[in-house]
CSV table of C-alpha atoms and ligand atoms in Angstrom, one decimal:
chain,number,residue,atom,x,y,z
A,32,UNK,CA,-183.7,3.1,-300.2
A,33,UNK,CA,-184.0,1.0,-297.1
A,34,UNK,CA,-184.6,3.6,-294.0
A,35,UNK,CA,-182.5,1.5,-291.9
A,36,UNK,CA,-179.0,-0.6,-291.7
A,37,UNK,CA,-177.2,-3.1,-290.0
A,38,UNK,CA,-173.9,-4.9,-290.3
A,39,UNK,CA,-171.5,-2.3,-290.6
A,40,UNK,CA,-170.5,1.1,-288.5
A,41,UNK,CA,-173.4,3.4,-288.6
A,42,UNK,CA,-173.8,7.0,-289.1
A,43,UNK,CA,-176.3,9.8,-288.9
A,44,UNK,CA,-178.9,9.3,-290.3
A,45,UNK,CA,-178.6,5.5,-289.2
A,46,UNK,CA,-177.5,6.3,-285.6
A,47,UNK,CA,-178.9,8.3,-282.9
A,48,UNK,CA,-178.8,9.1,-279.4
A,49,UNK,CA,-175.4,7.8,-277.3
A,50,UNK,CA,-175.1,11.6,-276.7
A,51,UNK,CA,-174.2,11.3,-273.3
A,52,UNK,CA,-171.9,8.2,-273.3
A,53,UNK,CA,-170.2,10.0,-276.6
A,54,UNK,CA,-169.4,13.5,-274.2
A,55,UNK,CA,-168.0,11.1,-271.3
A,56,UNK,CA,-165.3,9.0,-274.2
A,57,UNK,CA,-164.4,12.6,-275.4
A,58,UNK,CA,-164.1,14.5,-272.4
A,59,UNK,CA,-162.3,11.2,-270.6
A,60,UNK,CA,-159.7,10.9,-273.7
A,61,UNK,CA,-158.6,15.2,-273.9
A,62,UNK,CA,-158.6,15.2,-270.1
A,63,UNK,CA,-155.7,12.6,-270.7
A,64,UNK,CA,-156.9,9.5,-269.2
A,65,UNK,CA,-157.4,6.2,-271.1
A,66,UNK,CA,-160.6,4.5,-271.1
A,67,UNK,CA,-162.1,1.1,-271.6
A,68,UNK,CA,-165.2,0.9,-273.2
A,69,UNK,CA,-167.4,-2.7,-272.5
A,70,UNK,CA,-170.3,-3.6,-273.7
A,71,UNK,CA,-171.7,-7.1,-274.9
A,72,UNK,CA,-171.7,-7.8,-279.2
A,73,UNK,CA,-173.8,-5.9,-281.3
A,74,UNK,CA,-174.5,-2.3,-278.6
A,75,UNK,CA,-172.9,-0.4,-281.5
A,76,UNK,CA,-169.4,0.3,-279.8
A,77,UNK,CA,-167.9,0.8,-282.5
A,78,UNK,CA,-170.5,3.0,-284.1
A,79,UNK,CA,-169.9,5.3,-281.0
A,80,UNK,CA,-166.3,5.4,-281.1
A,81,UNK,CA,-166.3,6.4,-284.8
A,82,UNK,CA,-168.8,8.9,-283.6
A,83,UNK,CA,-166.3,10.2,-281.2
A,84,UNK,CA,-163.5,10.2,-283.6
A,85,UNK,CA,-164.8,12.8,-285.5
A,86,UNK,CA,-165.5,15.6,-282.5
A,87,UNK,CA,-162.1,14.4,-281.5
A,88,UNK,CA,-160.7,15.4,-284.5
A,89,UNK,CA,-162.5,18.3,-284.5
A,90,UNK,CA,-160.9,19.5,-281.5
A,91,UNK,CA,-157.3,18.7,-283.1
A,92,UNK,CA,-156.2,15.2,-282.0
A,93,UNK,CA,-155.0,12.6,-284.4
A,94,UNK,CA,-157.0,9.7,-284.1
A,95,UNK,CA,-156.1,6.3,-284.7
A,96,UNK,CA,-158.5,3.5,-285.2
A,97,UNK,CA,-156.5,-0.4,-285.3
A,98,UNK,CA,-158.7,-3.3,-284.9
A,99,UNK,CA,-157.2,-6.2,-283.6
A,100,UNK,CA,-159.3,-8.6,-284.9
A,101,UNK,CA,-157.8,-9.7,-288.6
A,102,UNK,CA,-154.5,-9.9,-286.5
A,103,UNK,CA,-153.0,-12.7,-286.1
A,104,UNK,CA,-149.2,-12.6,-285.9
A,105,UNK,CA,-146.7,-9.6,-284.3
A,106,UNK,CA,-145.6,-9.2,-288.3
A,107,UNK,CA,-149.1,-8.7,-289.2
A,108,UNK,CA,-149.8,-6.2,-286.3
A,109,UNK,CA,-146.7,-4.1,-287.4
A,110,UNK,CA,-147.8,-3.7,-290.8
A,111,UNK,CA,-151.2,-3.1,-290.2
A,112,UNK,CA,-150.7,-0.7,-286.8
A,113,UNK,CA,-148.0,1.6,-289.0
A,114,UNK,CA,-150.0,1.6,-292.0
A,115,UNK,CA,-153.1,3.3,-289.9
A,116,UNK,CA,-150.3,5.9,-288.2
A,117,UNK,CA,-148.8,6.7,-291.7
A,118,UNK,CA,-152.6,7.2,-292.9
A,119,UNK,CA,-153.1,9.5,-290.0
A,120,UNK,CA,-150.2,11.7,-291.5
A,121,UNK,CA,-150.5,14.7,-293.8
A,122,UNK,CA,-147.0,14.0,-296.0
A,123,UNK,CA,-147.0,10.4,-297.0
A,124,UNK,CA,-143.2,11.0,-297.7
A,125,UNK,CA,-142.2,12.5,-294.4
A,126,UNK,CA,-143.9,9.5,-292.7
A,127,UNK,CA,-142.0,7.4,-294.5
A,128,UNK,CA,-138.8,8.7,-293.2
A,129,UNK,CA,-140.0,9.7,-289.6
A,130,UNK,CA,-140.8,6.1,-289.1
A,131,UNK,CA,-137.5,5.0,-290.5
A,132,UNK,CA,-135.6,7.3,-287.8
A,133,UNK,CA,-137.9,5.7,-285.1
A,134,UNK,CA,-138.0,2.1,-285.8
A,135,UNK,CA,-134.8,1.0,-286.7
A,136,UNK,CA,-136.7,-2.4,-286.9
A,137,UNK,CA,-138.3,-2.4,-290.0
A,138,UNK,CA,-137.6,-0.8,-293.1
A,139,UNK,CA,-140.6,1.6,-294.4
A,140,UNK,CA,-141.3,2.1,-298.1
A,141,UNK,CA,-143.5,3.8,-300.9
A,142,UNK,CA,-144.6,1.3,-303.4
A,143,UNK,CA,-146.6,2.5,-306.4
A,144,UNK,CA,-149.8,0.8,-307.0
A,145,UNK,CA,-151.1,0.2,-310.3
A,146,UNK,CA,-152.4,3.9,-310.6
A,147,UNK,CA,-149.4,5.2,-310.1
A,148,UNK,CA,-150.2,6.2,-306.4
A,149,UNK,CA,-147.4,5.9,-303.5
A,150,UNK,CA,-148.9,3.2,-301.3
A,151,UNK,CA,-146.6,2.7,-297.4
A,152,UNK,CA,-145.4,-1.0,-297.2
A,153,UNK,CA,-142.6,-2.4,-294.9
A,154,UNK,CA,-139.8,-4.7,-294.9
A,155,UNK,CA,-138.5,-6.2,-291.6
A,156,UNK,CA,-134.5,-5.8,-290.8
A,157,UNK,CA,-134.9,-9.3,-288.7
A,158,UNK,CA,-136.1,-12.6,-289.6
A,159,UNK,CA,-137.9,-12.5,-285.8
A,160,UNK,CA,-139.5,-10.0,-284.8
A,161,UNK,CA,-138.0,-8.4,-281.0
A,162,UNK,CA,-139.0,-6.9,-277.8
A,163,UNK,CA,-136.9,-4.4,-278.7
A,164,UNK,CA,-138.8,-3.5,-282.9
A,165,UNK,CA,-142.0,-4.4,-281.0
A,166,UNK,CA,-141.3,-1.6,-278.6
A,167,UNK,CA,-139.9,0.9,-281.2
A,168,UNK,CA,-143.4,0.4,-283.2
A,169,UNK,CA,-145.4,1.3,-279.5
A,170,UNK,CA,-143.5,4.1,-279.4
A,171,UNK,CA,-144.3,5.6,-283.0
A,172,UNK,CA,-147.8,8.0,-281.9
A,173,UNK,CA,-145.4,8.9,-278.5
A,174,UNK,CA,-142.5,10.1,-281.0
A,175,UNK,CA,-144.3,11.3,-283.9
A,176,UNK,CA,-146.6,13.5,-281.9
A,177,UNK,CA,-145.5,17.4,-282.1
A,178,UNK,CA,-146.3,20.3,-280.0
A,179,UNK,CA,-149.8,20.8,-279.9
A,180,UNK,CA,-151.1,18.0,-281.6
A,181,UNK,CA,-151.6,14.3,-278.9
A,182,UNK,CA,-152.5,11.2,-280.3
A,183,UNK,CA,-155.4,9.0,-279.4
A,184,UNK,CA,-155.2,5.4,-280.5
A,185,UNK,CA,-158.5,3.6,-280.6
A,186,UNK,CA,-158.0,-0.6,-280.2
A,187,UNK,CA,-161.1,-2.1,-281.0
A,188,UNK,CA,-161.5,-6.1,-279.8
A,189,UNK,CA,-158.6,-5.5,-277.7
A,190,UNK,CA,-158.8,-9.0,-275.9
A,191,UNK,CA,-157.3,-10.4,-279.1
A,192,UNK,CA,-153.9,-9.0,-278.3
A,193,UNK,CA,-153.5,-12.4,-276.4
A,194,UNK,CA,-153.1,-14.0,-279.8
A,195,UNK,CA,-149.8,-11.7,-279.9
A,196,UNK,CA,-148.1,-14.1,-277.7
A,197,UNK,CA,-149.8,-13.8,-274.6
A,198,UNK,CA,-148.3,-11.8,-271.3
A,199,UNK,CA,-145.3,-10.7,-272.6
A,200,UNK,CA,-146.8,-8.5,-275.5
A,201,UNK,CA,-149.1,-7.2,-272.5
A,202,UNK,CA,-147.0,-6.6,-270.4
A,203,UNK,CA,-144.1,-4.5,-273.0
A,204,UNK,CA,-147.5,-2.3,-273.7
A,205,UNK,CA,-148.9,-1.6,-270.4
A,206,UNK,CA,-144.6,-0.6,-269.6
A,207,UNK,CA,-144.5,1.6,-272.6
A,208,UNK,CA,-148.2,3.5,-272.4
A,209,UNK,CA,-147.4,4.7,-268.7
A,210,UNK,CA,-144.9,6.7,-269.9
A,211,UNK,CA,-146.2,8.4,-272.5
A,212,UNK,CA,-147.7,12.0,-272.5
A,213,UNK,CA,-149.0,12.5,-275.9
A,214,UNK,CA,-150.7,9.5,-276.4
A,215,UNK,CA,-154.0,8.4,-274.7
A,216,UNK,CA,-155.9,4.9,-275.5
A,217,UNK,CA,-159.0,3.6,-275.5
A,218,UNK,CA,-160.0,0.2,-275.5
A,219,UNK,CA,-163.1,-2.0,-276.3
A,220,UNK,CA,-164.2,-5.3,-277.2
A,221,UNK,CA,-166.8,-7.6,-277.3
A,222,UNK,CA,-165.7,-10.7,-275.5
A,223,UNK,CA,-166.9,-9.0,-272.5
A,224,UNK,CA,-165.6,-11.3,-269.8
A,225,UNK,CA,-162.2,-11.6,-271.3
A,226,UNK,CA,-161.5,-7.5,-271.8
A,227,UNK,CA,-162.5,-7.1,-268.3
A,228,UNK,CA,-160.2,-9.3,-266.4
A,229,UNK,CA,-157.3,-8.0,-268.5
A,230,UNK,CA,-158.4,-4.4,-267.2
A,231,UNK,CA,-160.0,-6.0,-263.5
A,232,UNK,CA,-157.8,-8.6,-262.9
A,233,UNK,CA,-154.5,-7.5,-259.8
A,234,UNK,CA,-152.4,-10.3,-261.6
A,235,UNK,CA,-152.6,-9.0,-265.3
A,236,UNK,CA,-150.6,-6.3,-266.9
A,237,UNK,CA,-153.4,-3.7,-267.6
A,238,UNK,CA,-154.8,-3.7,-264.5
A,239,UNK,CA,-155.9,-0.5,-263.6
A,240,UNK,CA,-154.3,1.4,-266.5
A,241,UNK,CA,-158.0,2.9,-267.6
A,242,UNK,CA,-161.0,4.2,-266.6
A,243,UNK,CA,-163.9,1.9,-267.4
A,244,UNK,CA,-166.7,2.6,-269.1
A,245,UNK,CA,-170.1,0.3,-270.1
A,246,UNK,CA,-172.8,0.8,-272.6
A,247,UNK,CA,-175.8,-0.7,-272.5
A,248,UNK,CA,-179.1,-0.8,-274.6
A,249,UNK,CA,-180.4,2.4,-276.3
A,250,UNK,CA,-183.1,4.4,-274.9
A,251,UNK,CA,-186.8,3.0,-275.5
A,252,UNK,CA,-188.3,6.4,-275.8
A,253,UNK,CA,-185.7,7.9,-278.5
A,254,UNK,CA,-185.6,4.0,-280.0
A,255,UNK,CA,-189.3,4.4,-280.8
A,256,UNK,CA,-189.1,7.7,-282.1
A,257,UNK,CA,-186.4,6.6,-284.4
A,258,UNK,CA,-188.5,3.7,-285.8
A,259,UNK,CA,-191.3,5.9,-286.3
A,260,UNK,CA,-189.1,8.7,-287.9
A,261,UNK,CA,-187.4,6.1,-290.5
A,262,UNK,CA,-190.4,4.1,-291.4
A,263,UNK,CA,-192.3,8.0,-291.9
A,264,UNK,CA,-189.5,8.5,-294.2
A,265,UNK,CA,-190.1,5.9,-296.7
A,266,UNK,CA,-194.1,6.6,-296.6
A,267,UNK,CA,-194.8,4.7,-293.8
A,268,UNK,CA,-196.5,5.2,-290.6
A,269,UNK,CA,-195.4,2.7,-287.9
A,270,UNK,CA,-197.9,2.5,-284.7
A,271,UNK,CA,-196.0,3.2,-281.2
A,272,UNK,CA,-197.4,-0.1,-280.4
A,273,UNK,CA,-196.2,-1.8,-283.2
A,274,UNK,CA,-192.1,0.0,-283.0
A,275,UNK,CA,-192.4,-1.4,-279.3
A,276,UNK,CA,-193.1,-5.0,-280.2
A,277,UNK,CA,-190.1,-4.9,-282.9
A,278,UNK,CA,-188.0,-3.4,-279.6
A,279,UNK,CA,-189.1,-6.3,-277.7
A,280,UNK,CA,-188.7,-8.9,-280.1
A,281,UNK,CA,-185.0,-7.7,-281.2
A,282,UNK,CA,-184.6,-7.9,-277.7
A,283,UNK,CA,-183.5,-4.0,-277.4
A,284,UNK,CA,-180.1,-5.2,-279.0
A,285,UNK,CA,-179.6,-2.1,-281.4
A,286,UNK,CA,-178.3,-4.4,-284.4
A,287,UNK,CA,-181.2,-6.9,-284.3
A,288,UNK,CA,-183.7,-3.6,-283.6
A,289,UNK,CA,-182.4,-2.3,-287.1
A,290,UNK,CA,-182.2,-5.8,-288.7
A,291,UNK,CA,-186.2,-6.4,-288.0
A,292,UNK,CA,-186.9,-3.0,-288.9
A,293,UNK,CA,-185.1,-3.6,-292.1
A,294,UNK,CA,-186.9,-6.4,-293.1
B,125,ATP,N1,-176.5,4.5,-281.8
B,125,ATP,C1,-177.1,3.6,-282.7
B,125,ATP,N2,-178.2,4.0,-283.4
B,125,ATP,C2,-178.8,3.2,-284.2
B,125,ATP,N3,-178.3,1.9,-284.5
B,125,ATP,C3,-177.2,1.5,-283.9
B,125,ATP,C4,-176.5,2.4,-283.0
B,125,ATP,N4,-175.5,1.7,-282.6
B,125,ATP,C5,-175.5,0.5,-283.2
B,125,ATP,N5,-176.6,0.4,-284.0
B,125,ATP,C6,-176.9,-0.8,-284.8
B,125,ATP,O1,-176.1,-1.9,-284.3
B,125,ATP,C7,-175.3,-2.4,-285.4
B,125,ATP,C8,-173.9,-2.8,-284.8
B,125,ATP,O2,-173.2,-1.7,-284.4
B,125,ATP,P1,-171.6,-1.7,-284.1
B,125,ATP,O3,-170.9,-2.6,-285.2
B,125,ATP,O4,-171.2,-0.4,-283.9
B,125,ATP,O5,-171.7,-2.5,-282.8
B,125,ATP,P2,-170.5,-3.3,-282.0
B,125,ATP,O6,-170.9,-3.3,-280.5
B,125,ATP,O7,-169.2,-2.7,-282.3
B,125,ATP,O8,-170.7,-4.8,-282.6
B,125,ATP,P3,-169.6,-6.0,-282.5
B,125,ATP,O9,-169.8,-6.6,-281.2
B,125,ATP,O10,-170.1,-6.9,-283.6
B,125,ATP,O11,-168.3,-5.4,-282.8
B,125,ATP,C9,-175.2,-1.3,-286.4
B,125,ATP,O12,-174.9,-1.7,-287.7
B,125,ATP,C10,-176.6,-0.7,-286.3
B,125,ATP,O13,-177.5,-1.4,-287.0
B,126,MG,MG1,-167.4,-3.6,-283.1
């Protein structure tokens, strides 16, 4: 098998290092702050939030991951943001009727798939969808959090909320996550320039509502021992010389590093 990979969210034995940047998300999100997390396409972001997930998850929180990306209407959001909460929870059943007590909205369901499994759909109560359904579905971590166990909600390519219909969507969630005290965000995206003038900029909504945070390229030292670590792995013996030329020539960008190296 080929030592290396690219493309996709990467995992031990695929990633490495990030160990410090990984401590600062974790200890930032259980101190209860929010975070944004910058850094230009193809740094691995996502890679590291995954990573972070899991200790977080370790130490009890419920994490939820909701890319914004294949969003691109406030119906579309809905379904896809409650379907990653009801995954999040144990009892598919009980989810199903928490969220009916808390967004009066929408009208959640179990639908059996064609193995006979309970899959979570909705059904919206209004033709349009309302400040007031759109607030209820914010509120779902906030509500279905119990004692002992907070929420952190992960929203990757956040910048693409503006799709949602622009300021006002931004503004109803910056309103709703001040108040909440079981529920802490973090943020990242790769349209650099846009995510930090949401987060930057006095006039918009989020500004100042999270601690920011920027990755940038991944050590040479531990890069090159990682090339010479996979390559030895499949049989071959990669010169340091040789692992800093591919460095250079990927221009340290983790994903092109592994795609050379790959090849
Ligand atoms: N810590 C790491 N160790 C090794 N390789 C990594 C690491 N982080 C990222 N990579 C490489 O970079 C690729 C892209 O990672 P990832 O998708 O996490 O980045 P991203 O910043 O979220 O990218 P995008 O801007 O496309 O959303 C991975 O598939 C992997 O090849
Ligand atoms: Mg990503």
């Amino acid at each position: 098998m080929n030592p290396f990979s690219y493309g996709t969210i990467v995992k031990e034995p695929y990633f490495f290092d990030r160990k410090e940047e990984c401590g600062r998300i974790i200890d930032t999100l259980s101190g209860g702050n929010n975070l944004v997390l910058f850094a230009p396409r193809r740094f691995g972001k996502t890679s590291l939030v995954f990573r972070a997930i899991e200790e977080l998850e370790k130490k009890g929180f419920i994490c939820i991951y909701f890319d914004f990306m294949p969003v691109y209407s406030r119906e579309s959001f809905i379904e896809a943001y409650t379907k990653a909460i009801v995954s999040k929870q144990g009892n598919i059943q009980k989810a199903v009727k928490a969220l009916g007590k808390f967004a009066k909205g929408i009208r959640p369901k179990l639908v059996f798939n064609q193995s006979g499994n309970p899959e979570f759909s909705i059904d919206f109560t209004e033709n349009k969808i309302n400040e007031k359904t759109l607030g209820e579905i914010l509120d779902l971590p906030e509500n279905l959090a119990s004692a002992g166990k907070r929420f952190i909600v992960v929203l990757d390519e956040f910048q693409e909320i503006n799709k949602l219909n622009g300021e006002n969507f931004e503004k109803l969630f910056r309103s709703k996550i001040q108040h909440y005290k079981n529920v802490n965000y973090l943020f990242l995206g790769s349209r650099t320039h846009l995510l930090s003038d949401m987060f930057n900029n006095k006039g918009r909504a989020f500004y100042n509502a999270a601690m920011l945070m920027q990755i940038g390229s991944l050590p040479q030292k531990e890069t090159i021992d990682f090339l010479i670590g996979r390559f030895a792995s499949s049989g071959i013996q990669l010169e340091q010389s040789l692992a800093l030329f591919l460095i250079e020539q990927a221009g340290n960008i983790p994903y092109y590093i592994q795609l050379l190296a790959h090849e």
